[in-house]
Amino acid sequence: MSQKIFIKTFGCQMNEYDSNRIFDAVKKIGYEKTDIYENADCYLLNTCHIRDKAKEKVYHEIGRVKKKFRFKKKPLVIVAGCVAQAENQEMLNREPYIDLVIGPQSYHKINNTIINYIEHNKRIEETEFDADAKFDYLSKIKNVTSKVASFLTIQEGCDKFCNFCVVPFTRGPEYSRPYNQILDEAKYLADNGVREIILLGQNVNAYNNDGFKLSNLILDIEKLPEIKRVRYTTSHPKDMTEDLIEVYKSSKKLMPLVHLPVQSGSNKILTRMNRKHTIEEYLSIFYKLKKINSKIKFSSDFIVAYPGEDNEDFDNTLNLIKELRFVSSYSFIFSPRPGTVAENLNLIDKKIAVQRLEKIQNILFENQIQMNRSLENSVIDVLVENLTEDRTKTFGRSEYMTPVIFDGKKTDIGKIVRVRINQSNRNTLFGEAINVSNQKVA
Ligand code: SAM
Ligand code: SF4
Ligand code: F3S
């Protein structure tokens, strides 16, 4: 009889990619996926450690599972991801309901770990950093996805050590996957219906494998005729090198949305964060790209109320947002993380922090609303990803990742369709497909 696995994923796109790859792996030992967690024989929680009470959230979640399964056969409970890496043995000590703890660089060991547990009832943690072995193993298992737009991790880890961030500790040092391994995976995805590839890494633009860089990868991947769009995320300003900027001149399929986290508009705060770049350097990247293609837009990540941020620093962030008119950005209140340099710094008053977050989000949201509104009555390219949930319309994305809902057909899935936008709100554009026969002849 086959076993059912339920996978719950928190955190960034890299965790989403990992969860899919974990499932590709455990299929080999007889697991099927279930979306109903009460039916699971194995409950896997892929965790994120980036903010707030990440650790407590995990124990809370496990508590919920425990309650649900009180009168049923206990599932095998696995904690994976960044909290697993940070907490390792401590999780097994604190919560006997957890059976296995496995960190992000040890997923190649997951099947053996599960089999070992089933045969010997051995609760263990696997948290060694061994990215080479992981990707070597995973590259032999096909990346199966039914999605039109698919993630492809090319780089892991971080050597930047921003003072607020846990990623260098949970994902380990920067590692770039072998170039040909990535091209093989891209080809496999293209052959199996993927039309947009989103290259992933905690520092994706730090990718460097024997001198082959992200710019080379973009140009090689776009040679695959089935691939219509290429994106990459998340980048660090320091690694926005000339070759990558130049790619925007020659690439045919690289999308004009650049996600480039800046965190703060104040050089004083950037220095305190150990971000290793200045606002002037950031602006120079922005204007160089704009000069190459004026359609390019930026999105970003912001941390407000970082220790030491005064009104002037915060105003500098607001001014930067007003100048660069970021679209679809993320913003957070600084959250002290265990083990980081900023862990014990004096926090800014909670009320002020919340006010600053609201202020920044209002401006970011207003930019988004205006950008979407400016598209009303125009015709844009939409890569169709799926039918809407009620199956009456189609869902796709604009070049800037904005969701678009329109009256397409099931056969449009995987295609780029011209859509006239007639309505919008902050997050979504609504429109109708332009058929050649619909178009007025001038
Ligand atoms: N590597 C990317 C970069 O350099 O910007 C960011 C990766 S991190 C997974 C995603 C975002 O989480 C960061 O850009 C930052 O805005 C936010 N973040 C990270 N640590 C944080 C903290 N301690 N408190 C609040 N936000 C945090
Ligand atoms: Fe975290 Fe900074 Fe590395 Fe980004 S560059 S993952 S924010 S340490
Ligand atoms: Fe979270 Fe780890 Fe991603 S901490 S944001 S899941 S790299």
XYZ file of C-alpha atoms and ligand atoms in Angstrom:
484
model
C 0.000 0.000 0.000
C 1.339 3.406 -0.834
C 1.887 5.998 1.864
C 0.608 9.576 1.769
C 2.731 12.625 2.481
C 1.449 16.098 3.345
C 3.963 18.901 2.860
C 3.383 22.336 4.387
C 5.738 25.070 3.221
C 6.602 28.368 4.879
C 9.106 30.971 3.656
C 10.664 31.935 0.378
C 10.502 30.526 -3.160
C 13.566 28.426 -2.435
C 11.559 26.532 0.148
C 8.790 26.043 -2.421
C 11.319 24.642 -4.870
C 12.770 22.418 -2.136
C 9.343 21.097 -1.146
C 8.687 20.052 -4.754
C 12.078 18.385 -4.954
C 11.558 16.616 -1.622
C 8.342 15.217 -3.039
C 10.119 14.146 -6.267
C 12.547 12.252 -3.990
C 10.101 10.549 -1.597
C 7.977 9.349 -4.537
C 10.827 6.897 -5.131
C 10.063 5.191 -1.827
C 6.326 4.993 -2.427
C 4.889 8.286 -1.192
C 1.918 9.962 -2.851
C 0.980 13.555 -2.172
C -2.144 14.446 -0.210
C -3.636 17.916 0.252
C -5.627 16.792 3.310
C -3.302 16.614 6.235
C -5.580 14.412 8.349
C -5.025 11.680 5.718
C -1.250 11.841 5.926
C 1.054 8.996 6.916
C 3.883 11.494 6.832
C 3.604 15.166 7.814
C 6.509 17.290 6.594
C 6.875 20.900 7.657
C 9.293 22.965 5.555
C 10.118 25.892 7.808
C 11.380 29.481 7.565
C 13.486 31.251 10.198
C 13.649 34.748 8.727
C 11.407 36.742 11.105
C 9.268 36.822 14.210
C 8.737 33.860 16.441
C 9.629 31.352 13.715
C 10.628 28.600 16.116
C 7.511 28.932 18.252
C 5.321 28.836 15.139
C 6.792 25.436 14.310
C 6.045 23.985 17.749
C 2.574 25.473 17.542
C 2.006 23.805 14.178
C 3.245 20.454 15.502
C 0.880 20.885 18.481
C -2.025 21.240 16.048
C -1.051 18.047 14.225
C -0.700 16.215 17.532
C -4.230 17.224 18.498
C -5.701 16.200 15.140
C -4.074 12.783 15.301
C -4.885 12.131 18.980
C -7.186 9.228 18.160
C -5.503 8.193 14.928
C -2.260 6.485 13.972
C 0.556 8.976 14.484
C 2.080 10.153 11.194
C 5.815 10.272 10.651
C 6.621 13.894 11.519
C 9.523 15.571 9.735
C 10.714 19.154 10.241
C 12.779 20.461 7.302
C 13.997 23.916 6.231
C 15.706 26.790 7.986
C 14.329 26.320 11.522
C 15.390 22.669 11.320
C 18.891 23.805 10.417
C 19.035 26.387 13.201
C 17.554 24.230 15.959
C 18.602 20.692 14.941
C 18.911 18.305 17.944
C 17.110 20.783 20.199
C 13.862 20.094 18.303
C 14.064 16.359 18.950
C 14.802 17.027 22.617
C 11.963 19.486 23.085
C 9.188 17.790 21.105
C 9.046 13.970 21.172
C 6.285 14.080 18.517
C 8.916 15.174 15.953
C 10.622 12.129 14.438
C 13.137 13.567 11.992
C 14.832 16.937 11.576
C 16.479 17.636 8.245
C 18.252 20.834 7.143
C 18.156 22.377 3.634
C 21.545 21.001 2.544
C 20.727 17.421 3.522
C 17.652 16.677 1.413
C 19.585 14.089 -0.585
C 19.520 11.970 2.575
C 15.773 12.144 3.090
C 14.844 8.704 1.742
C 17.538 6.890 3.703
C 16.599 8.833 6.813
C 12.943 7.854 6.447
C 13.733 4.196 5.735
C 16.124 4.088 8.656
C 13.423 5.525 10.894
C 10.804 3.025 9.721
C 13.163 0.072 10.144
C 14.949 1.056 13.353
C 12.700 3.695 14.863
C 15.693 6.014 14.993
C 14.912 9.701 15.597
C 17.753 11.705 14.094
C 18.726 15.114 12.805
C 20.598 15.646 9.520
C 21.963 19.168 9.262
C 25.338 18.884 7.560
C 26.078 21.394 4.786
C 26.736 19.348 1.680
C 25.264 21.272 -1.257
C 27.343 19.369 -3.845
C 26.010 15.986 -2.740
C 22.479 17.362 -2.489
C 22.310 18.746 -6.014
C 24.182 15.774 -7.429
C 21.510 13.498 -5.964
C 18.561 15.710 -6.881
C 19.760 16.184 -10.452
C 19.338 12.428 -10.961
C 15.693 12.682 -9.958
C 13.525 14.507 -12.460
C 12.027 17.843 -11.469
C 8.371 17.038 -12.068
C 6.056 20.025 -12.176
C 2.787 20.700 -13.896
C 3.279 24.449 -13.703
C 3.758 26.788 -16.660
C 6.082 28.978 -14.557
C 8.591 26.970 -12.604
C 11.363 27.673 -10.113
C 14.878 26.412 -10.710
C 17.386 26.802 -7.876
C 20.838 27.609 -9.247
C 22.547 28.983 -6.147
C 22.254 28.481 -2.408
C 23.520 30.185 0.696
C 25.058 33.513 1.490
C 28.466 34.943 2.414
C 27.253 38.528 2.896
C 26.325 38.356 6.584
C 23.983 41.323 6.797
C 23.772 42.029 10.502
C 20.035 41.258 10.720
C 19.863 38.031 8.724
C 19.875 34.319 9.584
C 20.291 33.022 6.036
C 24.110 32.600 6.143
C 23.583 30.369 9.195
C 20.606 28.375 7.951
C 21.613 27.926 4.306
C 25.385 27.952 4.694
C 28.031 29.486 2.447
C 27.413 30.579 -1.158
C 27.292 27.618 -3.491
C 26.694 27.608 -7.254
C 25.317 24.481 -8.928
C 27.264 23.048 -11.879
C 26.322 24.919 -15.061
C 25.399 21.897 -17.169
C 23.340 20.371 -14.380
C 21.188 23.520 -14.446
C 20.901 23.529 -18.251
C 19.823 19.870 -18.170
C 17.142 20.663 -15.603
C 15.957 23.677 -17.636
C 15.733 21.508 -20.756
C 13.766 18.862 -18.888
C 11.358 21.513 -17.589
C 10.945 22.982 -21.091
C 10.280 19.529 -22.564
C 7.592 18.979 -19.969
C 5.449 22.059 -20.452
C 7.283 24.765 -18.482
C 7.296 28.072 -20.379
C 8.751 30.444 -17.784
C 11.811 29.688 -15.682
C 12.488 31.630 -12.484
C 16.113 31.131 -11.499
C 16.464 31.084 -7.730
C 19.137 31.712 -5.158
C 19.457 33.517 -1.831
C 22.015 35.564 -3.799
C 21.144 34.468 -7.284
C 23.353 37.030 -9.000
C 26.391 35.797 -7.051
C 26.136 32.644 -9.208
C 29.568 31.692 -10.513
C 30.505 28.208 -11.622
C 34.029 28.076 -13.057
C 33.572 31.575 -14.466
C 30.091 30.915 -15.876
C 27.766 33.522 -14.433
C 24.081 34.284 -14.196
C 24.323 36.331 -17.395
C 25.599 33.255 -19.289
C 22.835 31.103 -17.849
C 20.101 33.534 -18.880
C 21.375 33.647 -22.465
C 21.735 29.863 -22.675
C 18.361 29.088 -21.135
C 16.567 31.473 -23.458
C 17.915 29.493 -26.403
C 15.391 26.778 -25.502
C 12.581 27.525 -27.974
C 9.818 26.391 -25.571
C 10.916 28.884 -22.914
C 9.178 32.210 -23.382
C 10.234 34.068 -20.244
C 13.197 34.063 -17.863
C 13.370 35.709 -14.432
C 15.770 35.534 -11.501
C 15.473 36.292 -7.805
C 16.781 37.367 -5.242
C 19.697 39.597 -6.096
C 22.145 41.596 -4.035
C 23.178 45.061 -5.331
C 26.854 44.188 -4.816
C 26.581 41.354 -7.355
C 24.760 43.388 -9.997
C 27.827 43.204 -12.231
C 28.277 44.850 -15.649
C 27.808 41.557 -17.537
C 24.401 41.106 -15.889
C 23.394 44.688 -16.618
C 24.565 44.254 -20.243
C 22.380 41.149 -20.629
C 19.363 43.439 -20.629
C 20.603 44.755 -23.981
C 20.890 41.409 -25.716
C 18.380 39.133 -23.986
C 15.089 38.484 -25.767
C 13.303 36.725 -22.941
C 14.524 38.296 -19.708
C 11.577 40.092 -18.094
C 11.810 43.841 -17.347
C 11.122 43.506 -13.600
C 14.258 43.629 -11.425
C 13.797 42.541 -7.820
C 16.703 44.197 -6.040
C 16.367 44.524 -2.262
C 17.693 47.812 -0.909
C 16.381 47.491 2.702
C 16.847 51.193 3.558
C 17.273 54.551 1.837
C 19.843 55.733 4.374
C 23.576 55.125 3.993
C 23.948 55.275 7.766
C 21.497 52.396 8.208
C 22.946 50.432 5.283
C 26.340 50.598 7.007
C 24.828 49.508 10.325
C 23.129 46.639 8.516
C 26.454 45.652 6.910
C 24.802 45.722 3.488
C 28.102 46.483 1.708
C 26.605 48.971 -0.756
C 25.545 52.614 -0.721
C 22.410 54.328 -2.010
C 24.529 55.998 -4.707
C 25.661 52.579 -5.971
C 22.089 51.360 -5.936
C 20.900 54.402 -7.896
C 23.647 53.922 -10.415
C 22.407 50.362 -11.124
C 18.850 51.630 -11.440
C 19.705 54.393 -13.926
C 22.050 52.199 -15.978
C 19.249 49.680 -16.453
C 16.675 52.369 -17.195
C 18.980 53.717 -19.888
C 19.187 50.301 -21.501
C 15.444 49.775 -21.390
C 13.089 52.439 -20.043
C 10.411 49.732 -19.509
C 12.460 48.200 -16.690
C 10.879 48.542 -13.265
C 12.236 47.688 -9.841
C 10.762 45.918 -6.867
C 12.501 45.687 -3.530
C 12.563 44.543 0.105
C 12.568 47.060 2.950
C 13.261 46.719 6.648
C 11.850 49.561 8.739
C 12.758 50.473 12.324
C 16.197 48.921 12.149
C 17.999 49.837 15.406
C 19.276 53.416 15.125
C 16.863 54.439 12.351
C 15.841 58.039 13.105
C 13.231 60.177 11.348
C 15.743 61.436 8.818
C 16.849 57.900 7.898
C 13.249 56.861 7.487
C 12.496 59.927 5.348
C 15.416 58.954 3.114
C 13.730 55.575 2.558
C 10.434 57.279 1.702
C 12.216 59.609 -0.712
C 13.963 56.710 -2.416
C 10.618 54.980 -2.915
C 9.136 58.150 -4.347
C 12.073 58.601 -6.717
C 12.342 55.043 -8.013
C 8.622 54.165 -7.872
C 9.125 50.529 -6.904
C 6.399 48.084 -7.809
C 5.208 45.074 -5.760
C 7.731 45.404 -2.931
C 7.930 43.654 0.425
C 8.373 45.553 3.667
C 8.936 44.332 7.198
C 9.587 45.627 10.690
C 13.047 44.629 11.871
C 12.882 41.369 13.781
C 15.885 40.458 15.981
C 17.158 37.031 15.039
C 19.102 34.653 17.268
C 22.799 34.418 16.482
C 22.967 37.565 14.321
C 24.997 40.707 15.087
C 21.791 42.761 15.413
C 20.196 40.320 17.868
C 20.731 42.441 20.983
C 20.611 45.983 19.629
C 18.186 48.473 21.183
C 14.826 48.181 19.485
C 12.841 51.137 18.199
C 9.570 51.729 20.008
C 6.934 49.283 18.691
C 4.369 52.027 18.041
C 6.801 54.030 15.914
C 7.856 50.895 14.061
C 4.243 50.044 13.201
C 3.571 53.629 12.077
C 6.625 53.554 9.812
C 5.576 50.255 8.302
C 2.091 51.591 7.598
C 3.516 54.718 6.025
C 5.911 52.883 3.766
C 3.288 50.342 2.753
C 0.783 53.064 1.891
C 3.245 54.585 -0.564
C 4.278 51.207 -1.993
C 0.633 50.167 -2.406
C -0.238 53.517 -3.988
C 2.579 53.001 -6.543
C 1.168 49.576 -7.301
C -2.380 50.904 -7.738
C -1.173 53.661 -10.042
C 0.982 51.342 -12.106
C -1.950 48.946 -12.581
C -4.338 51.783 -13.361
C -1.964 53.165 -15.978
C -2.352 49.881 -17.856
C -6.124 50.199 -18.210
C -7.153 50.455 -21.882
C -3.786 49.211 -23.045
C -2.889 45.824 -24.518
C -0.266 43.713 -22.739
C 1.358 40.300 -23.117
C 0.138 37.679 -20.658
C 1.666 34.251 -20.160
C -1.324 32.077 -19.338
C -0.725 29.780 -16.363
C -4.059 28.211 -15.557
C -7.829 28.426 -15.369
C -9.202 30.427 -12.448
C -10.445 28.364 -9.503
C -14.064 28.498 -10.695
C -12.793 27.512 -14.176
C -14.719 30.309 -15.894
C -11.696 32.455 -16.810
C -7.960 32.197 -17.358
C -5.165 33.339 -15.098
C -1.764 34.541 -16.223
C 0.916 37.089 -15.461
C 2.126 40.298 -17.051
C 5.810 40.912 -17.741
C 5.931 42.539 -14.281
C 4.482 39.429 -12.571
C 1.113 41.072 -11.966
C -1.728 38.518 -12.000
C -4.098 38.985 -14.947
C -7.566 37.454 -15.166
C -9.268 37.389 -18.543
C -11.701 35.482 -20.747
C -9.180 33.078 -22.287
C -9.506 29.426 -23.205
C -8.012 26.310 -21.664
C -5.974 25.899 -24.826
C -4.281 29.248 -24.081
C -2.457 27.723 -21.095
C 1.292 27.945 -21.731
C 0.855 30.566 -24.443
C 1.446 34.305 -24.507
C -1.837 36.041 -25.239
C -2.444 39.714 -26.011
C -4.918 41.045 -23.455
C -6.688 44.381 -23.343
C -6.856 45.563 -19.728
C -10.161 47.140 -18.807
C -10.055 47.103 -14.989
C -7.527 46.852 -12.188
C -7.046 46.845 -8.463
C -3.883 46.841 -6.359
C -2.975 43.231 -7.021
C -4.725 42.200 -10.201
C -5.468 43.284 -13.756
C -8.682 42.252 -15.522
C -9.183 42.175 -19.265
C -10.188 40.440 -22.451
C -8.189 38.535 -25.013
C -7.524 40.291 -28.276
C -8.187 37.944 -31.152
C -6.717 38.945 -34.455
C -10.280 38.902 -35.846
C -11.359 41.323 -33.048
C -8.802 43.915 -33.951
C -9.969 46.859 -35.966
C -8.220 47.303 -39.259
C -6.794 50.798 -39.436
N 19.314 37.923 -0.160
C 18.310 38.873 -0.202
C 18.925 40.267 -0.042
O 20.086 40.433 -0.003
O 18.191 41.213 0.096
C 17.231 38.678 0.834
C 16.860 37.380 1.313
S 15.820 37.388 2.742
C 15.335 35.737 2.591
C 14.349 38.241 2.273
C 14.067 39.528 2.998
O 13.714 39.298 4.340
C 15.227 40.491 3.101
O 15.447 41.197 1.917
C 14.808 41.394 4.235
O 14.077 42.487 3.770
C 13.924 40.477 5.076
N 14.582 40.145 6.350
C 15.642 39.364 6.549
N 15.978 39.325 7.855
C 15.089 40.116 8.492
C 14.918 40.515 9.843
N 15.734 40.092 10.799
N 13.890 41.339 10.148
C 13.038 41.787 9.188
N 13.166 41.452 7.890
C 14.172 40.634 7.543
Fe 20.453 37.742 4.231
Fe 21.988 39.757 3.504
Fe 22.526 37.302 2.655
Fe 20.392 38.613 1.721
S 22.530 39.184 1.423
S 20.477 36.486 2.419
S 19.733 39.725 3.499
S 22.645 38.003 4.762
Fe 13.086 31.672 5.244
Fe 15.163 30.157 4.882
Fe 13.966 31.283 2.809
S 14.882 31.541 6.536
S 13.199 33.151 3.664
S 13.098 29.762 4.143
S 16.150 30.964 3.083
